[in-house]
Short mmCIF file of C-alpha atoms in Angstrom, two decimals:
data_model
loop_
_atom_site.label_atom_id
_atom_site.label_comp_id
_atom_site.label_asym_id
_atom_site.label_seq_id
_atom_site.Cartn_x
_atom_site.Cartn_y
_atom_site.Cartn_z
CA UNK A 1 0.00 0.00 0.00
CA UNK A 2 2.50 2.09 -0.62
CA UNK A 3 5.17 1.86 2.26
CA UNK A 4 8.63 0.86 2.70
CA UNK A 5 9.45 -2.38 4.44
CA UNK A 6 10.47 -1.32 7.37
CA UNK A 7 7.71 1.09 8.47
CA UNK A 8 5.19 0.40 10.67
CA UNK A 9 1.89 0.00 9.55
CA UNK A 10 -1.97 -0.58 10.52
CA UNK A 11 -4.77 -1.30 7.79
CA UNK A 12 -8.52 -1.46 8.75
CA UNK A 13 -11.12 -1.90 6.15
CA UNK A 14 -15.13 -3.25 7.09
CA UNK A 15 -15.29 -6.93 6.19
CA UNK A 16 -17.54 -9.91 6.09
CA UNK A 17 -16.02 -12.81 8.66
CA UNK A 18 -12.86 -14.34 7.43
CA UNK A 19 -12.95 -17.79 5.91
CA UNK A 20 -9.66 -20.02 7.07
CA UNK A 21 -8.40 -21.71 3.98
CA UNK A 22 -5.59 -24.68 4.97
CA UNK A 23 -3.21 -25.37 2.88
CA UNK A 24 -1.69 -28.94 2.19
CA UNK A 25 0.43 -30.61 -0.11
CA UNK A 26 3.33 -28.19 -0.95
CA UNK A 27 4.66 -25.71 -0.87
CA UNK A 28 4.25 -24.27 -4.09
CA UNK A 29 2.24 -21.33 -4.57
CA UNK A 30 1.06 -22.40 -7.85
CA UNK A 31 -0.89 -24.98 -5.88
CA UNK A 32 -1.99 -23.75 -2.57
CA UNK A 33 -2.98 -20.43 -3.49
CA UNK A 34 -5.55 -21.79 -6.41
CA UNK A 35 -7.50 -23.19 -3.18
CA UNK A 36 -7.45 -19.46 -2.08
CA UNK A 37 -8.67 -18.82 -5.44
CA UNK A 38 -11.75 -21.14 -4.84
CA UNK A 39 -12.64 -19.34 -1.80
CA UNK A 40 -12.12 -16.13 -3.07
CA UNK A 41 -15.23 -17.09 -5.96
CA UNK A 42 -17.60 -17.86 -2.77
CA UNK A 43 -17.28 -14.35 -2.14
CA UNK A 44 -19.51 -13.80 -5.45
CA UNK A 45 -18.21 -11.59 -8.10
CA UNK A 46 -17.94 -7.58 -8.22
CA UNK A 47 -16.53 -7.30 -3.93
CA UNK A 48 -14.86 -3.98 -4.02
CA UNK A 49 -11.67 -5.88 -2.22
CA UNK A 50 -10.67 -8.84 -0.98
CA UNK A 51 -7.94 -9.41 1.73
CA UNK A 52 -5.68 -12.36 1.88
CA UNK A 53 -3.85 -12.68 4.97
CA UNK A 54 -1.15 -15.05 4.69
CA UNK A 55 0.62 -16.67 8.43
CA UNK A 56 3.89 -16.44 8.37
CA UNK A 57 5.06 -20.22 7.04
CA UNK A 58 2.59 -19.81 4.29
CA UNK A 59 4.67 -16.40 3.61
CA UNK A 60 7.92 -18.55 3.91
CA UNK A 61 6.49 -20.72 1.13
CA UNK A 62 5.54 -17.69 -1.41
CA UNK A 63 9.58 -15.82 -0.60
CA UNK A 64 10.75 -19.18 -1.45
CA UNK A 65 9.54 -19.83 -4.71
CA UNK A 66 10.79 -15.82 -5.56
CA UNK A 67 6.74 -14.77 -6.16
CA UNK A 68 6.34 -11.11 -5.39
CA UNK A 69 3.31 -9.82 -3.59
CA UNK A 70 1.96 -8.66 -7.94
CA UNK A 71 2.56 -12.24 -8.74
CA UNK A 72 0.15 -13.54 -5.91
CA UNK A 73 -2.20 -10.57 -6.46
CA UNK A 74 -2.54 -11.40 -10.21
CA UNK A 75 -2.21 -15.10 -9.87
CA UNK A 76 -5.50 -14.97 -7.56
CA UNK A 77 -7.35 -12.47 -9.49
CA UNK A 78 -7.17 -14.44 -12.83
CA UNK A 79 -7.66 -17.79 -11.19
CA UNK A 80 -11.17 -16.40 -9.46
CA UNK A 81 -13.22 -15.69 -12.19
CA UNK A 82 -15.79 -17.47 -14.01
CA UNK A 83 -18.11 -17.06 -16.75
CA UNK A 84 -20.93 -14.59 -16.48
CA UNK A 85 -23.23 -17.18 -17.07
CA UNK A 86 -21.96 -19.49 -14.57
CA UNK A 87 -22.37 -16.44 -11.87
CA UNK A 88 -26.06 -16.07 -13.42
CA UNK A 89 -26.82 -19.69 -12.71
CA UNK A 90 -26.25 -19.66 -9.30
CA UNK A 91 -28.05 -16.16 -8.64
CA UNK A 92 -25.06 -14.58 -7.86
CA UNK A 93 -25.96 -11.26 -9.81
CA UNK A 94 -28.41 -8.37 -9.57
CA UNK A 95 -28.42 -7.72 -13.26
CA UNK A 96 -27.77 -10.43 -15.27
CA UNK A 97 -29.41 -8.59 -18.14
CA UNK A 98 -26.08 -6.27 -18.58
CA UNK A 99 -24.30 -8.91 -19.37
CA UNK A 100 -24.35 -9.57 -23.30
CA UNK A 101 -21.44 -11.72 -23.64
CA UNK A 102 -22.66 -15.13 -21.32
CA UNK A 103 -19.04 -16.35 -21.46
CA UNK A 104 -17.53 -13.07 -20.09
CA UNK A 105 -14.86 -13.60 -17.77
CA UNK A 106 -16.20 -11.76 -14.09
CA UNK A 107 -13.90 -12.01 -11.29
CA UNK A 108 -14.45 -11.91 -8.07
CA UNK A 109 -12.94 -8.20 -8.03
CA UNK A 110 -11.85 -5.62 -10.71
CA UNK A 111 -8.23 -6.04 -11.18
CA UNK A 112 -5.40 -7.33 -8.98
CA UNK A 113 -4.68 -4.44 -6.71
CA UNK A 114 -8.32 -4.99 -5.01
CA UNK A 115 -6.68 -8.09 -3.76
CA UNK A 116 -4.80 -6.92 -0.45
CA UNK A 117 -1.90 -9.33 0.51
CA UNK A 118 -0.61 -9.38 3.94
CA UNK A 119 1.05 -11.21 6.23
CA UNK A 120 0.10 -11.86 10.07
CA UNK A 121 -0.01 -14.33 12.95
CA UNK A 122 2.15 -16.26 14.65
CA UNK A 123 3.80 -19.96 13.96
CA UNK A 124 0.41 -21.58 13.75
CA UNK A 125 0.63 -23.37 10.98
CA UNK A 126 0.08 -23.12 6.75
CA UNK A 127 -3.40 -21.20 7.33
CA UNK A 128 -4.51 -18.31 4.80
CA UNK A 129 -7.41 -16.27 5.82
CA UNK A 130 -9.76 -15.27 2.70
CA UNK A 131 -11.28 -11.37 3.82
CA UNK A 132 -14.32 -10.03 1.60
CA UNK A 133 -14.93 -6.56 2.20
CA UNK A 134 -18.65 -4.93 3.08
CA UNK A 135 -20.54 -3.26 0.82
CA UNK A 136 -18.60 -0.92 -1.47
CA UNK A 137 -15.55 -0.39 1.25
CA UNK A 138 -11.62 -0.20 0.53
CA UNK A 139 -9.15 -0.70 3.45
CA UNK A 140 -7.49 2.04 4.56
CA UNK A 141 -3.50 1.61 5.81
CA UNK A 142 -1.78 4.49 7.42
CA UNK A 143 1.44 4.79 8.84
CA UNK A 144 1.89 4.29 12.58
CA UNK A 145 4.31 6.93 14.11
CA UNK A 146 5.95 5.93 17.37
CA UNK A 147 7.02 8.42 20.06
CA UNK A 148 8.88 8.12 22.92
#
């Protein structure tokens, strides 16, 4: 969101509950994170943003195989779309009549950067948590400024 590494941040945004995804079988991103994917389309298509928040092994695991935060954004954001007509079926939209083109690709959000990546937690274990935001809300991040 727009800081350095080093700074301090807090980021609060309203959100629906989070859903825990697990992750098994590898450690490649490829893999794990297309089960993040599949939660992510639960969320129904059009959320203004969607928060992953990644525990710190799962983290490990993504630094590892040299993905950058853009890499996971975009990886998720292609991976959770489907057909318009598949979001139509299952009554997922308000207005299916503005979409002309059935087989439209509709994701889950806009573009990549509505998919916030973060890391948090403790040594828990290989959990992901899968954040939909409410209504029409962005997260907001600011800087946190310590004094002594």
């Amino acid at each position: 969101k727009g800081f350095d590494g080093g700074s301090s941040t807090v980021t609060v945004v309203a959100a629906y509950s989070p859903l825990q995804v697990s992750v098994y079988g590898g450690k490649d991103p490829g893999s794990f994170l297309a089960g993040v994917a599949h939660a992510m389309i639960g969320l129904g298509p059009s959320i203004s943003e969607v928060l992953v928040v990644l525990s710190p092994e799962v983290m490990q695991y993504v630094n590892e195989a040299g993905w950058s935060r853009q890499q996971v954004q975009e990886f998720l954001w292609e991976k959770a779309q489907l057909p318009a007509r598949e979001w139509i079926a299952w009554r997922r939209v308000e207005h299916p009549e503005n979409f002309t083109d059935q087989d439209q690709l509709v994701g889950c959000v806009a573009d990549p950067s509505r998919i916030t990546v973060v890391a948090a937690g403790g040594a828990a274990g290989v959990y992901i948590d899968v954040i939909g935001s409410w209504g029409n809300s962005r997260s907001v991040t600011r800087k946190i400024e310590v004094r002594s």
